[in-house]
XYZ file of N, CA and C in Angstrom:
723
model
N 77.136 -10.092 56.600
C 77.993 -11.214 56.975
C 77.105 -12.321 57.527
N 76.862 -13.349 56.682
C 75.993 -14.437 57.114
C 76.800 -15.476 57.884
N 76.653 -15.420 59.192
C 77.379 -16.366 60.031
C 76.473 -17.564 60.284
N 76.952 -18.788 60.017
C 76.100 -19.961 60.257
C 75.645 -20.021 61.717
N 74.406 -20.474 61.892
C 73.822 -20.561 63.240
C 74.709 -21.398 64.159
N 75.316 -22.449 63.564
C 76.185 -23.345 64.331
C 77.296 -22.554 65.048
N 77.794 -21.503 64.371
C 78.877 -20.719 64.981
C 78.374 -19.898 66.172
N 77.116 -19.440 66.101
C 76.547 -18.735 67.261
C 76.370 -19.696 68.433
N 75.976 -20.933 68.112
C 75.862 -21.939 69.183
C 77.228 -22.186 69.812
N 78.258 -22.234 68.941
C 79.633 -22.434 69.419
C 80.060 -21.265 70.309
N 79.700 -20.052 69.871
C 80.026 -18.850 70.644
C 79.422 -18.957 72.042
N 78.155 -19.389 72.099
C 77.466 -19.513 73.386
C 78.136 -20.581 74.250
N 78.560 -21.674 73.632
C 79.272 -22.729 74.378
C 80.571 -22.189 74.978
N 81.337 -21.489 74.153
C 82.591 -20.895 74.630
C 82.325 -19.907 75.763
N 81.237 -19.102 75.593
C 80.919 -18.080 76.598
C 80.564 -18.730 77.931
N 79.751 -19.798 77.868
C 79.341 -20.486 79.114
C 80.555 -21.071 79.826
N 81.472 -21.641 79.045
C 82.696 -22.194 79.659
C 83.542 -21.076 80.262
N 83.657 -19.962 79.521
C 84.532 -18.867 79.952
C 84.015 -18.201 81.220
N 82.691 -18.193 81.404
C 82.135 -17.485 82.567
C 81.407 -18.419 83.524
N 81.662 -19.724 83.386
C 81.078 -20.684 84.323
C 81.820 -20.655 85.647
N 81.287 -21.383 86.625
C 81.877 -21.374 87.968
C 83.292 -21.941 87.985
N 83.565 -22.905 87.105
C 84.891 -23.539 87.130
C 85.747 -23.101 85.940
N 85.491 -21.893 85.437
C 86.210 -21.463 84.238
C 87.684 -21.240 84.533
N 88.506 -21.485 83.517
C 89.942 -21.270 83.638
C 90.342 -20.124 82.716
N 91.575 -19.679 82.873
C 92.127 -18.640 81.996
C 92.099 -19.132 80.538
N 92.400 -20.441 80.356
C 92.380 -21.038 79.015
C 90.998 -20.943 78.378
N 89.941 -21.184 79.183
C 88.562 -21.075 78.668
C 88.289 -19.659 78.184
N 88.735 -18.673 78.962
C 88.500 -17.266 78.579
C 89.297 -16.915 77.320
N 90.525 -17.418 77.245
C 91.362 -17.126 76.071
C 90.722 -17.712 74.812
N 90.227 -18.963 74.903
C 89.578 -19.596 73.736
C 88.345 -18.804 73.309
N 87.577 -18.331 74.302
C 86.369 -17.532 74.025
C 86.741 -16.260 73.258
N 87.754 -15.526 73.755
C 88.122 -14.256 73.114
C 88.819 -14.467 71.764
N 89.555 -15.571 71.634
C 90.129 -15.913 70.322
C 89.004 -16.151 69.310
N 87.968 -16.855 69.755
C 86.844 -17.189 68.868
C 86.081 -15.919 68.459
N 85.851 -15.023 69.432
C 85.159 -13.761 69.130
C 85.899 -12.993 68.040
N 87.233 -13.001 68.142
C 88.053 -12.179 67.235
C 87.965 -12.639 65.783
N 87.404 -13.840 65.555
C 87.351 -14.347 64.179
C 86.247 -13.685 63.352
N 85.270 -13.059 63.987
C 84.131 -12.490 63.241
C 83.743 -11.112 63.782
N 83.575 -10.150 62.878
C 83.126 -8.809 63.293
C 81.821 -8.872 64.060
N 80.910 -9.727 63.585
C 79.580 -9.768 64.200
C 79.680 -10.242 65.655
N 80.610 -11.168 65.955
C 80.782 -11.627 67.341
C 81.302 -10.488 68.210
N 82.246 -9.733 67.639
C 82.796 -8.584 68.375
C 81.644 -7.660 68.767
N 80.731 -7.405 67.804
C 79.607 -6.491 68.072
C 78.635 -7.067 69.098
N 78.336 -8.372 68.957
C 77.384 -9.023 69.883
C 77.910 -8.955 71.312
N 79.161 -9.376 71.501
C 79.718 -9.423 72.857
C 79.875 -8.011 73.406
N 80.251 -7.085 72.515
C 80.413 -5.701 72.959
C 79.086 -5.150 73.464
N 77.994 -5.455 72.762
C 76.703 -4.914 73.210
C 76.233 -5.616 74.481
N 76.532 -6.925 74.604
C 76.142 -7.646 75.828
C 76.887 -7.109 77.048
N 78.140 -6.701 76.818
C 78.976 -6.297 77.949
C 79.154 -4.783 78.009
N 78.295 -4.036 77.292
C 78.562 -2.596 77.161
C 78.555 -1.866 78.503
N 77.630 -2.225 79.412
C 77.592 -1.554 80.725
C 78.850 -1.836 81.525
N 79.258 -3.092 81.451
C 80.448 -3.513 82.190
C 81.690 -2.790 81.650
N 81.800 -2.724 80.311
C 82.950 -2.063 79.687
C 82.941 -0.571 80.028
N 81.755 0.041 79.906
C 81.650 1.485 80.187
C 82.000 1.775 81.648
N 81.469 0.979 82.569
C 81.739 1.208 84.001
C 83.225 1.045 84.307
N 83.836 0.023 83.707
C 85.268 -0.198 83.920
C 86.072 0.984 83.389
N 85.737 1.427 82.158
C 86.474 2.547 81.543
C 86.350 3.818 82.379
N 85.122 4.107 82.814
C 84.902 5.341 83.585
C 85.672 5.299 84.897
N 85.698 4.106 85.491
C 86.388 3.970 86.760
C 87.904 4.117 86.559
N 88.405 3.697 85.392
C 89.837 3.808 85.083
C 90.239 5.253 84.797
N 89.418 5.966 83.982
C 89.853 7.307 83.547
C 89.972 8.293 84.702
N 89.268 8.013 85.802
C 89.403 8.865 86.995
C 90.816 8.836 87.569
N 91.575 7.796 87.235
C 92.912 7.628 87.831
C 94.030 8.111 86.899
N 93.665 8.495 85.667
C 94.697 8.712 84.638
C 94.760 10.167 84.202
N 95.972 10.633 83.917
C 96.158 12.000 83.411
C 96.563 11.923 81.947
N 96.088 12.912 81.171
C 96.444 12.949 79.753
C 97.911 13.335 79.606
N 98.406 13.253 78.366
C 99.806 13.561 78.070
C 100.710 12.526 78.743
N 100.325 11.264 78.610
C 101.036 10.167 79.281
C 101.267 9.030 78.285
N 102.119 8.103 78.688
C 102.235 6.828 77.969
C 101.422 5.802 78.744
N 100.471 5.177 78.058
C 99.500 4.313 78.745
C 99.500 2.928 78.096
N 99.570 1.893 78.931
C 99.484 0.516 78.445
C 98.162 -0.092 78.900
N 97.422 -0.682 77.950
C 96.193 -1.414 78.273
C 96.515 -2.900 78.169
N 96.624 -3.550 79.321
C 97.031 -4.957 79.390
C 95.833 -5.877 79.176
N 95.997 -6.906 78.329
C 94.890 -7.828 78.060
C 93.779 -7.108 77.322
N 94.170 -6.385 76.252
C 93.247 -5.420 75.625
C 92.204 -6.077 74.734
N 92.380 -7.387 74.436
C 91.412 -8.064 73.579
C 91.380 -7.402 72.203
N 90.197 -7.136 71.620
C 90.163 -6.518 70.285
C 90.221 -4.995 70.371
N 90.487 -4.475 71.591
C 90.776 -3.056 71.736
C 89.595 -2.126 71.903
N 88.433 -2.651 72.429
C 87.291 -1.727 72.628
C 87.701 -0.581 73.536
N 88.172 -0.957 74.721
C 88.493 0.066 75.724
C 89.720 0.861 75.287
N 90.683 0.169 74.687
C 91.924 0.831 74.274
C 91.639 1.971 73.304
N 90.742 1.709 72.340
C 90.442 2.753 71.348
C 89.681 3.904 72.018
N 88.847 3.579 73.014
C 88.165 4.633 73.776
C 89.201 5.510 74.495
N 90.197 4.873 75.152
C 91.228 5.651 75.860
C 91.995 6.544 74.890
N 92.259 6.038 73.675
C 93.052 6.819 72.716
C 92.287 8.062 72.262
N 90.950 7.972 72.242
C 90.144 9.142 71.853
C 89.973 10.090 73.044
N 89.875 9.513 74.229
C 89.654 10.322 75.435
C 90.934 11.061 75.836
N 92.066 10.350 75.750
C 93.366 10.947 76.113
C 94.137 11.240 74.826
N 93.720 12.306 74.151
C 94.252 12.585 72.801
C 95.735 12.947 72.799
N 96.236 13.461 73.933
C 97.656 13.864 73.976
C 98.546 12.714 74.428
N 97.951 11.563 74.682
C 98.712 10.424 75.199
C 99.046 9.430 74.097
N 100.060 8.619 74.352
C 100.364 7.478 73.483
C 99.815 6.229 74.164
N 98.958 5.507 73.446
C 98.298 4.342 74.039
C 98.787 3.075 73.348
N 99.120 2.070 74.161
C 99.501 0.768 73.620
C 98.542 -0.283 74.174
N 97.964 -1.080 73.273
C 97.145 -2.225 73.686
C 97.977 -3.487 73.559
N 97.953 -4.324 74.598
C 98.750 -5.561 74.586
C 97.868 -6.756 74.928
N 97.979 -7.809 74.126
C 97.243 -9.039 74.414
C 98.023 -10.205 73.817
N 98.044 -11.346 74.511
C 98.808 -12.481 73.971
C 98.051 -13.189 72.851
N 96.769 -12.855 72.658
C 95.997 -13.474 71.575
C 96.319 -12.786 70.249
N 96.962 -13.527 69.348
C 97.319 -12.971 68.035
C 96.064 -12.574 67.269
N 95.016 -13.421 67.382
C 93.768 -13.148 66.645
C 93.140 -11.838 67.111
N 93.155 -11.620 68.427
C 92.574 -10.383 68.967
C 93.337 -9.158 68.488
N 94.670 -9.252 68.471
C 95.493 -8.098 68.063
C 95.342 -7.822 66.564
N 95.211 -8.903 65.791
C 94.952 -8.755 64.353
C 93.652 -7.989 64.142
N 92.614 -8.405 64.885
C 91.298 -7.747 64.770
C 91.369 -6.308 65.290
N 92.088 -6.092 66.374
C 92.229 -4.732 66.938
C 92.838 -3.795 65.903
N 93.848 -4.269 65.191
C 94.480 -3.441 64.155
C 93.533 -3.173 62.985
N 92.705 -4.172 62.639
C 91.729 -3.972 61.553
C 90.656 -2.963 61.959
N 90.253 -3.012 63.220
C 89.172 -2.128 63.687
C 89.650 -0.696 63.922
N 90.955 -0.523 64.093
C 91.500 0.821 64.398
C 92.633 1.170 63.439
N 92.313 1.322 62.144
C 93.398 1.464 61.170
C 94.144 2.796 61.242
N 93.440 3.890 61.530
C 94.095 5.207 61.394
C 94.048 5.978 62.705
N 94.676 5.440 63.703
C 94.647 6.115 64.991
C 96.078 6.458 65.389
N 96.492 7.716 65.208
C 97.916 8.052 65.332
C 98.504 7.818 66.722
N 97.666 7.834 67.775
C 98.234 7.668 69.128
C 97.961 6.280 69.703
N 97.713 5.308 68.805
C 97.313 3.970 69.266
C 98.100 2.890 68.539
N 98.662 1.950 69.314
C 99.370 0.801 68.729
C 98.963 -0.463 69.473
N 99.014 -1.596 68.769
C 98.689 -2.884 69.392
C 99.846 -3.870 69.203
N 100.122 -4.639 70.262
C 101.183 -5.650 70.193
C 100.719 -6.940 70.875
N 101.270 -8.076 70.403
C 100.949 -9.307 71.133
C 102.205 -10.036 71.620
N 103.359 -9.323 71.555
C 104.581 -9.919 72.088
C 105.224 -8.938 73.068
N 105.522 -9.431 74.280
C 106.112 -8.556 75.305
C 107.481 -8.041 74.858
N 108.187 -8.857 74.066
C 109.499 -8.441 73.526
C 109.417 -7.057 72.876
N 108.292 -6.815 72.196
C 108.161 -5.571 71.416
C 107.926 -4.345 72.301
N 107.473 -4.568 73.541
C 107.188 -3.403 74.406
C 108.110 -3.333 75.620
N 109.050 -4.290 75.714
C 109.828 -4.374 76.964
C 110.718 -3.158 77.224
N 111.008 -2.380 76.161
C 111.836 -1.188 76.365
C 111.005 0.087 76.502
N 109.676 -0.041 76.434
C 108.803 1.122 76.649
C 108.775 1.446 78.141
N 108.464 2.721 78.462
C 108.197 3.092 79.859
C 106.831 3.758 79.917
N 105.948 3.186 80.719
C 104.575 3.689 80.797
C 104.333 4.430 82.104
N 103.534 5.501 82.003
C 103.130 6.237 83.216
C 101.964 5.516 83.890
N 101.162 4.845 83.067
C 99.999 4.112 83.589
C 99.896 2.751 82.918
N 99.609 1.736 83.719
C 99.254 0.426 83.173
C 97.813 0.153 83.619
N 96.962 -0.168 82.642
C 95.549 -0.485 82.933
C 95.377 -1.994 82.809
N 94.816 -2.589 83.839
C 94.554 -4.032 83.826
C 93.061 -4.225 84.064
N 92.333 -4.519 82.993
C 90.883 -4.725 83.152
C 90.596 -6.215 83.049
N 90.385 -6.853 84.193
C 90.091 -8.294 84.267
C 91.091 -9.157 83.511
N 92.352 -8.771 83.534
C 93.360 -9.636 82.923
C 94.120 -10.384 84.028
N 94.811 -9.643 84.891
C 95.626 -10.295 85.932
C 94.783 -11.176 86.848
N 93.585 -10.692 87.214
C 92.758 -11.469 88.150
C 92.227 -12.750 87.502
N 92.213 -12.792 86.153
C 91.702 -13.978 85.463
C 92.783 -15.018 85.149
N 94.046 -14.662 85.363
C 95.120 -15.636 85.095
C 95.175 -16.596 86.282
N 94.849 -17.876 86.034
C 94.767 -18.787 87.184
C 96.055 -19.577 87.419
N 97.030 -19.450 86.516
C 98.317 -20.099 86.743
C 99.197 -19.132 87.532
N 99.544 -19.481 88.788
C 100.266 -18.534 89.664
C 101.585 -18.055 89.059
N 102.288 -18.952 88.333
C 103.577 -18.585 87.756
C 103.406 -17.572 86.622
N 102.399 -17.821 85.771
C 102.148 -16.890 84.655
C 101.702 -15.545 85.211
N 100.882 -15.579 86.250
C 100.412 -14.325 86.851
C 101.592 -13.536 87.417
N 102.448 -14.207 88.188
C 103.619 -13.530 88.778
C 104.528 -12.964 87.694
N 104.767 -13.763 86.640
C 105.634 -13.307 85.550
C 105.051 -12.074 84.867
N 103.727 -12.099 84.673
C 103.073 -10.972 83.995
C 103.158 -9.719 84.868
N 102.923 -9.875 86.170
C 103.020 -8.731 87.094
C 104.461 -8.191 87.085
N 105.423 -9.102 87.067
C 106.830 -8.715 87.033
C 107.159 -7.943 85.748
N 106.612 -8.406 84.612
C 106.797 -7.689 83.338
C 106.216 -6.277 83.427
N 105.044 -6.156 84.070
C 104.407 -4.837 84.198
C 105.260 -3.916 85.082
N 105.882 -4.510 86.109
C 106.750 -3.716 86.990
C 107.936 -3.154 86.205
N 108.441 -3.952 85.254
C 109.594 -3.523 84.443
C 109.231 -2.353 83.529
N 108.012 -2.381 82.958
C 107.677 -1.344 81.962
C 106.991 -0.121 82.582
N 106.622 -0.204 83.864
C 105.983 0.949 84.521
C 107.062 1.894 85.055
N 106.898 3.184 84.793
C 107.842 4.190 85.312
C 107.880 4.125 86.839
N 108.967 4.611 87.434
C 109.125 4.528 88.899
C 107.997 5.236 89.646
N 107.484 6.339 89.058
C 106.377 7.045 89.726
C 105.045 6.709 89.043
N 105.035 5.581 88.314
C 103.833 5.195 87.553
C 102.758 4.562 88.421
N 101.598 4.349 87.794
C 100.429 3.820 88.506
C 99.853 2.641 87.732
N 99.547 1.557 88.451
C 98.846 0.414 87.875
C 97.403 0.452 88.364
N 96.459 0.539 87.428
C 95.030 0.556 87.787
C 94.438 -0.776 87.361
N 93.925 -1.527 88.329
C 93.375 -2.843 88.030
C 91.878 -2.867 88.349
N 91.065 -3.250 87.358
C 89.631 -3.485 87.620
C 89.444 -4.992 87.521
N 89.206 -5.630 88.667
C 89.353 -7.080 88.750
C 88.066 -7.793 89.148
N 87.996 -9.051 88.705
C 86.837 -9.895 89.029
C 87.169 -10.715 90.275
N 87.400 -10.062 91.383
C 87.726 -10.793 92.609
C 86.418 -11.094 93.337
N 86.215 -12.374 93.660
C 84.902 -12.772 94.180
C 84.762 -12.595 95.689
N 85.881 -12.609 96.388
C 85.781 -12.572 97.856
C 87.101 -12.104 98.462
N 87.087 -12.013 99.785
C 88.235 -11.520 100.550
C 89.500 -12.350 100.272
N 89.360 -13.685 100.234
C 90.543 -14.540 100.056
C 91.200 -14.299 98.696
N 90.354 -14.247 97.645
C 90.893 -13.992 96.298
C 91.595 -12.633 96.255
N 90.964 -11.635 96.898
C 91.522 -10.273 96.874
C 92.847 -10.221 97.632
N 92.888 -10.838 98.803
C 94.130 -10.804 99.591
C 95.266 -11.517 98.862
N 94.922 -12.623 98.204
C 95.918 -13.374 97.437
C 96.432 -12.521 96.263
N 95.513 -11.830 95.607
C 95.844 -10.976 94.464
C 96.779 -9.833 94.899
N 96.399 -9.187 96.003
C 97.208 -8.063 96.520
C 98.602 -8.562 96.917
N 98.654 -9.755 97.511
C 99.942 -10.338 97.929
C 100.832 -10.619 96.713
N 100.229 -11.148 95.633
C 100.992 -11.430 94.407
C 101.633 -10.146 93.880
N 100.871 -9.054 93.912
C 101.414 -7.776 93.421
C 102.473 -7.230 94.374
N 102.228 -7.379 95.687
C 103.239 -6.974 96.689
C 104.571 -7.677 96.428
N 104.486 -8.981 96.155
C 105.702 -9.786 95.950
C 106.546 -9.262 94.796
N 105.896 -8.609 93.828
C 106.616 -8.091 92.659
C 106.902 -6.591 92.788
N 106.621 -6.009 93.980
C 106.986 -4.611 94.210
C 105.888 -3.594 93.911
N 104.630 -4.043 93.948
C 103.490 -3.113 93.794
C 102.765 -2.990 95.136
N 102.366 -1.743 95.468
C 101.726 -1.510 96.770
C 100.371 -0.841 96.574
N 99.384 -1.349 97.295
C 97.999 -0.880 97.142
C 97.833 0.531 97.711
N 97.207 1.407 96.908
C 96.927 2.786 97.351
C 95.431 3.039 97.508
N 94.613 2.317 96.723
C 93.157 2.542 96.756
C 92.444 1.237 96.493
N 91.283 1.102 97.117
C 90.438 -0.078 96.924
C 89.001 0.430 96.830
N 88.378 0.286 95.671
C 87.039 0.863 95.450
C 86.147 -0.090 94.662
N 84.833 -0.045 94.912
C 83.938 -0.914 94.131
C 83.592 -0.296 92.774
N 83.376 -1.152 91.779
C 82.862 -0.722 90.473
C 81.554 -1.484 90.278
N 80.443 -0.780 90.418
C 79.123 -1.427 90.383
C 78.466 -1.146 89.034
N 77.928 -2.173 88.394
C 77.269 -1.970 87.099
C 76.113 -2.948 86.939
N 75.214 -2.611 86.033
C 74.065 -3.478 85.751
C 74.431 -4.348 84.555
N 74.485 -5.667 84.760
C 74.748 -6.558 83.622
C 73.397 -6.889 83.000
N 73.334 -7.907 82.149
C 72.078 -8.198 81.448
C 70.920 -8.444 82.407
N 71.201 -9.203 83.478
C 70.068 -9.589 84.328
C 70.187 -9.154 85.784
N 71.340 -8.609 86.176
C 71.464 -8.233 87.590
C 72.601 -7.227 87.801
N 72.606 -6.632 88.999
C 73.710 -5.742 89.372
C 74.910 -6.602 89.765
N 76.097 -6.170 89.322
C 77.321 -6.887 89.666
C 78.380 -5.914 90.145
N 79.420 -6.465 90.755
C 80.476 -5.593 91.251
C 81.858 -6.111 90.909
N 82.721 -5.212 90.455
C 84.142 -5.500 90.305
C 84.881 -4.705 91.364
N 86.170 -4.957 91.477
C 86.992 -4.254 92.457
C 88.055 -3.452 91.728
N 88.100 -2.161 92.009
C 89.192 -1.344 91.451
C 90.303 -1.243 92.487
N 91.510 -1.623 92.060
C 92.676 -1.537 92.931
C 93.710 -0.654 92.235
N 94.236 0.320 92.963
C 95.259 1.206 92.391
C 96.567 0.933 93.130
N 97.596 0.603 92.346
C 98.907 0.261 92.925
C 99.980 1.234 92.437
N 100.988 1.475 93.276
C 102.185 2.196 92.830
C 103.406 1.376 93.255
N 104.589 1.847 92.863
C 105.820 1.165 93.275
C 106.310 1.692 94.617
N 105.580 2.653 95.166
C 106.008 3.271 96.427
C 105.179 2.692 97.575
N 105.865 2.161 98.572
C 105.156 1.546 99.702
C 104.816 2.612 100.736
N 103.522 2.950 100.825
C 103.130 3.937 101.837
C 102.535 3.240 103.057
N 102.700 1.925 103.089
C 102.273 1.111 104.243
C 100.819 1.311 104.608
N 99.978 1.477 103.569
C 98.538 1.588 103.840
C 97.978 0.196 104.106
N 97.085 0.127 105.065
C 96.459 -1.155 105.402
C 94.968 -1.046 105.053
N 94.494 -2.018 104.287
C 93.071 -2.008 103.913
C 92.362 -3.172 104.555
N 91.133 -2.919 105.005
C 90.342 -4.011 105.545
C 89.527 -4.622 104.404
N 90.105 -5.677 103.800
C 89.514 -6.267 102.602
C 88.194 -6.955 102.929
N 88.087 -7.538 104.110
C 86.837 -8.257 104.408
C 85.672 -7.273 104.602
N 85.924 -6.123 105.217
C 84.877 -5.091 105.325
C 84.445 -4.602 103.943
N 85.446 -4.423 103.079
C 85.176 -3.937 101.722
C 84.200 -4.875 101.000
N 84.478 -6.187 101.049
C 83.611 -7.142 100.339
C 82.248 -7.249 100.999
N 82.236 -7.172 102.312
C 80.955 -7.253 103.026
C 80.049 -6.092 102.595
N 80.626 -4.894 102.553
C 79.841 -3.705 102.158
C 79.379 -3.804 100.706
N 80.268 -4.278 99.826
C 79.908 -4.371 98.415
C 78.791 -5.400 98.216
N 78.884 -6.531 98.903
C 77.865 -7.568 98.746
C 76.508 -7.106 99.282
N 76.527 -6.367 100.381
C 75.273 -5.833 100.940
C 74.648 -4.866 99.943
N 75.484 -3.996 99.383
C 75.006 -3.002 98.427
C 74.410 -3.676 97.173
N 75.090 -4.708 96.663
C 74.583 -5.435 95.479
C 73.275 -6.149 95.800
N 73.232 -6.732 96.988
C 72.047 -7.455 97.429
C 70.844 -6.514 97.476
N 71.067 -5.320 98.015
C 69.975 -4.318 98.099
C 69.512 -3.914 96.698
N 70.469 -3.662 95.793
C 70.119 -3.259 94.428
C 69.346 -4.360 93.701
N 69.774 -5.625 93.921
C 69.148 -6.734 93.202
C 67.780 -7.101 93.776
N 67.495 -6.620 94.959
C 66.191 -6.941 95.562
C 65.274 -5.726 95.684
N 65.730 -4.584 95.162
C 64.868 -3.396 95.300
C 63.906 -3.304 94.118
């Protein structure tokens, strides 16, 4: 597949916008839509982000039991979703993403997987009931508060009453995390666990935050500022050792 060099330059432009300091949800969506247009882009980005994807997946599977209905929210072209479908063979896995191009590519990449389906319209999954909802850098990346609240509310509708929402999020600091937790609280989700996900990216160690929510309020209180302080110290030590 001979992809013109110009398209790789375009890919890099989209990537810089999507992961720049002032990036928006729209920038990330355009980046992932563009990736979905070419197999080679899917492979390039997958290899660049392989540690991050692997660390996120491993951190998620610790929270999930097989023989379940599982939703992967913001699944993109389905890298992680297809991994979950192979790992949890007795489960039914659904990948959901609003990008039509990504879902088209996900279906092309996973043609014969009996326990795996992909959708890009919430209408099609609104009557499903999931035991687990996985959110890997989807909810935390939505910068429009109304869209974020609506999406969290949709997840509350499709999650079983005793279900679990596992979020691996790109929260940069205490304020972002507290705001994120509050948004989920407002829609009836309560924090049960807060853990770091540490991985080596291309040039440095980075950290995501794993948050586990249920619909049951056990009134647990987390010290979010201590959590970030400890994670930043740990990353700092790794990056300077």
